[in-house]
XYZ file of C-alpha atoms in Angstrom:
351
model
C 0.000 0.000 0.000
C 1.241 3.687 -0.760
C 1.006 6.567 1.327
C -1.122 7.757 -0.452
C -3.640 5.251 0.029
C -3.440 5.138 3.736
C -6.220 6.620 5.773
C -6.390 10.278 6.516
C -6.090 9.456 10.089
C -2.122 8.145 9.259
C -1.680 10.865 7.018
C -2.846 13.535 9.677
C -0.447 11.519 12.328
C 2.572 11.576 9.954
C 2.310 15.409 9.567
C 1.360 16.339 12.549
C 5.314 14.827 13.687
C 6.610 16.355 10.845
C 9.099 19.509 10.962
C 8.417 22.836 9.171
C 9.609 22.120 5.986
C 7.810 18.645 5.710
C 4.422 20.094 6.398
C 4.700 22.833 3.626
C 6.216 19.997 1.152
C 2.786 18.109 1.969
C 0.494 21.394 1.371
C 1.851 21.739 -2.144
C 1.204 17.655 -3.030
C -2.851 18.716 -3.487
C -5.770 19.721 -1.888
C -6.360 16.747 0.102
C -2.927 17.003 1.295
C -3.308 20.584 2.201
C -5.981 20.491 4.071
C -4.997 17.424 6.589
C -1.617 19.693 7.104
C -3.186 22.858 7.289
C -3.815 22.064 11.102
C -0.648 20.914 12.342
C 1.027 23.982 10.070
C -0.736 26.513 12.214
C -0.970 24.851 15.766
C 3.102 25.890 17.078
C 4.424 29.121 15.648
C 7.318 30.789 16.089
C 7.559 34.619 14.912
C 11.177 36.018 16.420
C 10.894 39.458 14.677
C 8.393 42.202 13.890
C 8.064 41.363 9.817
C 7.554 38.225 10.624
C 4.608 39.031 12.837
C 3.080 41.436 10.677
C 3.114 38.922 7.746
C 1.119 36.709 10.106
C -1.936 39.539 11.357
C -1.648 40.116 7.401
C -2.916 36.121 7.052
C -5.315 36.450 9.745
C -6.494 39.436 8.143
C -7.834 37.562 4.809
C -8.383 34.390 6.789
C -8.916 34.689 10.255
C -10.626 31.078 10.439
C -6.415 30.136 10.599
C -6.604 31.713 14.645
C -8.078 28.821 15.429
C -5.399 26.967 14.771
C -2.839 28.358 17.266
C -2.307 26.848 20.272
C 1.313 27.475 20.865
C 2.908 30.710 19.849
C 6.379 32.115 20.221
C 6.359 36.211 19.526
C 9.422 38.473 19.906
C 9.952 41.863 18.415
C 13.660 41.240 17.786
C 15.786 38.372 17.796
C 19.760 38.712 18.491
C 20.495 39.940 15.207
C 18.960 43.182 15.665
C 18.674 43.781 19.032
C 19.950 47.315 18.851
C 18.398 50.086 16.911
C 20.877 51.358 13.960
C 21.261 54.999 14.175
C 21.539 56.743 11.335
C 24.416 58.430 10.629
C 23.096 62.060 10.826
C 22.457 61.444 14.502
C 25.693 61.085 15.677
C 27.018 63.316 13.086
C 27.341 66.727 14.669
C 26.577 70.071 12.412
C 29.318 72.217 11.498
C 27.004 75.630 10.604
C 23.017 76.555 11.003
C 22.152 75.248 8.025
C 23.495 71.707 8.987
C 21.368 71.763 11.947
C 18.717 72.508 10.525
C 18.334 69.946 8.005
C 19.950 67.496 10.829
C 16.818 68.405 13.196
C 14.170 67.753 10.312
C 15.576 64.141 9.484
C 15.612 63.196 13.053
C 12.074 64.135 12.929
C 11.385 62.859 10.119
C 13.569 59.511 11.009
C 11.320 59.616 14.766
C 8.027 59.149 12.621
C 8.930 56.609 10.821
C 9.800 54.861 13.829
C 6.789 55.243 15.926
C 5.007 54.669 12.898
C 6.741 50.865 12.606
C 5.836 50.599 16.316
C 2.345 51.373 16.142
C 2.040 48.902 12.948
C 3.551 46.196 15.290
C 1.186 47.127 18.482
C -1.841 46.885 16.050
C -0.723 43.717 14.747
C 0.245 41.797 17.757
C -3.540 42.859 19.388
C -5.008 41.701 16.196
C -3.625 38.297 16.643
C -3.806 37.917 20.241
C -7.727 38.945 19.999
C -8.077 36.380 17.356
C -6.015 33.549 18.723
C -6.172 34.134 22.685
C -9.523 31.445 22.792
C -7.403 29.016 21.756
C -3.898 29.421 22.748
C -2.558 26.840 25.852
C 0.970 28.461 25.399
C 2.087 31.695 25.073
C 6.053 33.311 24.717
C 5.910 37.028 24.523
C 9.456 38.444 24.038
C 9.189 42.455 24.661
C 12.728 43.571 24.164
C 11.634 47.567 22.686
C 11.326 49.710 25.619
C 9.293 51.917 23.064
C 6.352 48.993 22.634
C 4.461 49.702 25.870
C 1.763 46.826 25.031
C 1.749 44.389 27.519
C -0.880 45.813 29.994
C -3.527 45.409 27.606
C -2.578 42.050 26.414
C -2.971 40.713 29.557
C -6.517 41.826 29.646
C -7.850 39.435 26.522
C -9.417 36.747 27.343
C -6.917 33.137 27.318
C -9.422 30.772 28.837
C -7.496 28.097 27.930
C -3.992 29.570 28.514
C -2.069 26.894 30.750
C 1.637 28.362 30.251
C 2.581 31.917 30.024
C 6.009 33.553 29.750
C 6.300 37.523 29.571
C 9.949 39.182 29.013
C 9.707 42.977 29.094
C 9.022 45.826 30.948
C 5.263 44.927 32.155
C 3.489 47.498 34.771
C 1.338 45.684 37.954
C -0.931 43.415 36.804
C -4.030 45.012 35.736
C -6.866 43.962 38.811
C -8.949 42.856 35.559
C -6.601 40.015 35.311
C -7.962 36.437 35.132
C -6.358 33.039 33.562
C -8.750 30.604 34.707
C -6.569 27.825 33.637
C -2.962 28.910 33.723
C -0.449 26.486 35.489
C 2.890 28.026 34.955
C 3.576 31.547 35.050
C 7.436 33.117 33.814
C 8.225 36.650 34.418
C 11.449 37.678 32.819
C 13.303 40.699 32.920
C 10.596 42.946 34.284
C 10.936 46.352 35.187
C 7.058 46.543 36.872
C 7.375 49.393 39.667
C 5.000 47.947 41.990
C 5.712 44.316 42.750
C 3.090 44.440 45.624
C 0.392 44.894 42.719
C 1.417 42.245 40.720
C 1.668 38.969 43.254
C -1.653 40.658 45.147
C -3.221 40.190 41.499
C -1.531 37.018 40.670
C -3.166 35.412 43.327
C -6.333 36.509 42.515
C -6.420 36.112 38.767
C -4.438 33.080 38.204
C -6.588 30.502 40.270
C -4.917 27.145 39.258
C -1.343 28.465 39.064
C 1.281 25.507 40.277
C 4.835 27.320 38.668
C 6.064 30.799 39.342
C 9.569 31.534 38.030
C 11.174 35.521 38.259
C 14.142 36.028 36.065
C 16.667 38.489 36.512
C 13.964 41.534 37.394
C 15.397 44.629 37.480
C 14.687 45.614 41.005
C 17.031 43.539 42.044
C 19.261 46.888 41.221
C 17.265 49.056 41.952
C 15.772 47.947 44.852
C 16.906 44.796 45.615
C 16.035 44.613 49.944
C 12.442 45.606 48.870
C 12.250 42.617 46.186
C 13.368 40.701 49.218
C 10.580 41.812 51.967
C 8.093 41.293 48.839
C 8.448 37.496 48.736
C 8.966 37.435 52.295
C 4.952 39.095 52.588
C 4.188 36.647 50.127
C 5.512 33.353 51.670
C 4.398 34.645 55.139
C 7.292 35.213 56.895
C 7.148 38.768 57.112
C 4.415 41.505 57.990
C 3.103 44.024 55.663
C 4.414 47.530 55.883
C 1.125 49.550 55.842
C 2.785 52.985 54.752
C 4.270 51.169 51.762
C 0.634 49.479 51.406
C -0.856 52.551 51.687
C 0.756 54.253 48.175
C 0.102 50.795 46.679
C -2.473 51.531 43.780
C -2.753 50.739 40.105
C -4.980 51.690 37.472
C -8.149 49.954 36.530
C -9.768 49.765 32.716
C -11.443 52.815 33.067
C -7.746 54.515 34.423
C -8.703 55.264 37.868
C -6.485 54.388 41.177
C -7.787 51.514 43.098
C -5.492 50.287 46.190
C -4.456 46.591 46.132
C -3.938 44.402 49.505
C -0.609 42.888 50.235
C 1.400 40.734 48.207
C -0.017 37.105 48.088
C 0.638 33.792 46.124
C -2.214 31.674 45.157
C -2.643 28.639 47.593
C -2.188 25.959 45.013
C 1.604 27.247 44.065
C 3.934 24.259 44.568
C 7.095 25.875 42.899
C 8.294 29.532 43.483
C 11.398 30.287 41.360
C 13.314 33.252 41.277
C 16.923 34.266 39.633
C 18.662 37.479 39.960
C 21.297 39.540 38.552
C 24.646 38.808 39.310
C 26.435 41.155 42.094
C 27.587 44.497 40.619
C 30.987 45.468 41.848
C 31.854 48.796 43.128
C 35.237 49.998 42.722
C 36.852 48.254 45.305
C 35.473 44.959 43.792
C 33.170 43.964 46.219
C 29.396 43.695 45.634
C 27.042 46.933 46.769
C 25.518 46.927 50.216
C 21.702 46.599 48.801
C 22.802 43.517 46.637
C 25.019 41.427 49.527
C 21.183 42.491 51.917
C 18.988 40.654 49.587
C 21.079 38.044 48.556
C 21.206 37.194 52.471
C 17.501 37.830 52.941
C 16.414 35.470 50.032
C 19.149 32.694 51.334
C 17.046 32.263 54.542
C 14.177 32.109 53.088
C 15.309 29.445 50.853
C 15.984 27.787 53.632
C 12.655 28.449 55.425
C 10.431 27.470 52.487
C 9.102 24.340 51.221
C 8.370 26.146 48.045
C 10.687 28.518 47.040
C 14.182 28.002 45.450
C 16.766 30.709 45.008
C 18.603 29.948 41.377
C 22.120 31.119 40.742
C 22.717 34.263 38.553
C 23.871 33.947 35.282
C 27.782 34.584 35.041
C 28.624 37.923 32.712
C 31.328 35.957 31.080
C 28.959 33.192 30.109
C 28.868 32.688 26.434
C 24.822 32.494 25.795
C 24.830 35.695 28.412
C 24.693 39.063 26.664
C 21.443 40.361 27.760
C 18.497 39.738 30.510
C 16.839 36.894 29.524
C 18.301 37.034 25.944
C 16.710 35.830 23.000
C 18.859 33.343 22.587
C 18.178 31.326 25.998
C 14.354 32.369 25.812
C 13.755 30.725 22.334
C 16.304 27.176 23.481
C 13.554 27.249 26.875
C 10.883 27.102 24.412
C 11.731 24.421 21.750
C 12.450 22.314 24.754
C 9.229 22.896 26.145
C 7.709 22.373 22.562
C 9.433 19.079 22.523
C 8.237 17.619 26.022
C 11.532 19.101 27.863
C 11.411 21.085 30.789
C 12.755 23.937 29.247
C 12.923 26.910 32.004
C 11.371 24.721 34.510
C 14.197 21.942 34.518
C 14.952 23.625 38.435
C 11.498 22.784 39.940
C 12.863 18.596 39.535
C-alpha cells in the first residue's frame, strides 16, 4: 500500500510529527494534502521578529478562520540579530554651521516618525492576533525587548481561557486587577521592570486561580531595589508583615484609568514551585558587591531555607557565552523548543 492510500487518520499523524519544511512539502502535493496539514502547520508558531509578525496579522487578516489553529505561539519583536536600533548616521554626526542643523533636526524628525510609525504597525498587529487567537492558545512566549512597545498591559486583559503556560519578558506594569487566567499552570516573568511588585503577586493570586509554577528572572529591582524585592516574597511566603505605609501608596490603574489600592502581596494557595533568579552582584570599585545587593542576597538565602516552596537559582555569570542580555533571546527561544518538545525547558529547576 502507498502513502497515499493510507487513511487520513495516518496521514494527519505523519504530519502532525513532521518539521516545518515537511508540512509545507505536503500542502503543495494537493488539496487533500493541504488540508490534513493545514492544522498541524498553524498549531506551534514561532515569529522572532516584527516582519515576521506582521506577515502573520496580514494572514489572519484575509483568513482569520487560521486563529483557530494556534495553540502554541512564540512572539518576539527582535531576535539577536537586531537587538539594537541602527542609528543613522546624521544622529551622531554633529553640524558644522546653522544650516546643517537645521536639516539634521528635520531628518531626526522625520527619522522619529517613521519609527513610531513601525511601532504602532507592530502594536496593532500583535492585538489583532492575540484577539483572534487568545480562545485558543494553551501556550504563550511574549518576548518584549523595545522599551518603546508599551503593550503588555492590555494584552494581559484578553481573554486566554485556555492559557495553561505563560512567559512575559519585558518591561510589564502591575498586573491590571482585571486580570484572570482561569486555567494557567505556569507563570514566567522575565526581565521585568514593573514598579510595583506588591500589585502584581496581590493580582496574581487573585487572577491566576490554578497556578502551580512561578519563576522571576533576573527583574530589574534587584538593582534598583533589591532589599524591597526581598521583603516582597517574604509578605508573600508569610514570613514577614506588611508595611502599611508602603501598602498605603500601593495603587494601580483599573480599565477605566482610575487608582484603586491593592492588599498585600499574596501567592495563590495551590503554588507548589516559586522560582526566582537574579542579577549577578555588581561590583563597586573596590570589587566587592554593593551593600543593597550582599542584603537581599542574604535575605532570600534564609528564606530558601525556610520554604518548602521557594528556590533561590544562581545568577547567570557575565562571562557566560549564551549571556549578553536579561533573559536574551537566545536562551528564551532554546527554553521554548524544549518545552515544545516535552523538555522542561525553564522549569528543569522545579525537579
Amino acid at each position: 500500500m502507498s502513502f497515499g492510500q493510507l487513511p487520513p487518520e495516518i496521514h494527519s499523524a505523519v504530519s502532525s510529527v513532521s518539521d516545518i519544511s515537511s508540512k509545507l512539502s505536503l500542502c503543495l502535493v494537493s488539496k487533500y494534502f493541504y488540508d490534513i496539514t493545514l492544522p498541524h502547520l498553524y498549531e506551534v508558531l514561532c515569529l522572532p521578529t516584527r516582519p515576521r509578525f506582521l506577515s502573520l496579522a496580514t494572514t489572519f487578516t484575509y483568513k482569520p478562520e487560521f486563529a483557530r489553529l494556534v495553540r502554541h505561539l512564540f512572539a518576539s519583536d527582535r531576535n539577536s540579530y537586531e537587538f539594537y536600533v541602527s542609528l543613522p548616521d546624521f544622529i551622531v554626526c554633529f553640524p558644522q554651521n546653522d544650516k546643517e542643523r537645521t536639516i539634521r533636526r528635520q531628518r531626526i524628525r522625520e527619522w522619529l516618525s517613521e519609527r513610531e510609525q513601525e511601532l504602532a504597525a507592530y502594536r496593532f498587529a500583535i492585538h489583532q492576533v492575540l484577539s483572534l487567537t487568545s480562545p485558543f492558545l494553551k501556550s504563550l512566549t511574549l518576548l518584549h525587548y523595545e522599551h518603546a512597545l508599551n503593550i503588555l498591559h492590555g494584552l494581559l486583559l484578553l481573554p486566554f481561557p485556555n492559557l495553561v503556560e505563560l512567559t512575559i519578558r519585558g518591561d510589564y506594569p502591575p498586573f491590571p486587577p482585571g486580570l484572570y487566567l482561569p486555567a494557567l499552570e505556569r507563570l514566567h516573568l522575565a526581565a521585568g521592570d514593573t514598579p510595583n511588585p506588591f500589585a502584581s503577586l496581590a493580582t496574581i493570586a487573585d487572577g491566576c486561580p490554578r497556578l502551580t509554577h512561578l519563576r522571576i528572572t533576573e527583574p530589574i529591582m534587584c538593582i534598583l531595589a533589591g532589599p524591597l524585592l526581598a521583603h516582597t516574597i517574604e509578605i508573600a511566603l508569610g514570613y514577614a508583615t506588611c508595611n502599611n505605609q508602603i501598602l498605603a501608596a500601593t495603587k494601580v490603574a483599573d480599565k477605566c484609568g482610575r487608582e484603586v489600592a491593592v492588599g498585600p502581596p499574596r501567592l495563590p494557595p495551590t503554588l507548589t514551585h516559586l522560582l526566582l533568579q537574579t542579577y549577578a552582584a555588581e561590583l563597586n570599585a573596590f570589587g566587592v558587591p554593593y551593600p543593597d545587593h550582599v542584603e537581599m542576597q542574604e535575605r532570600l538565602d534564609a528564606l530558601q531555607k525556610k520554604s518548602d516552596i521557594f528556590r533561590l537559582l544562581s545568577p547567570l555569570s557575565l562571562a557566560a557565552n549564551d549571556y549578553s542580555l536579561p533573559y536574551c533571546f537566545e536562551v528564551a527561544h532554546r527554553h521554548w523548543e524544549d518545552r515544545m518538545e516535552g523538555g522542561d525547558g525553564c522549569w528543569e529547576d522545579c525537579c
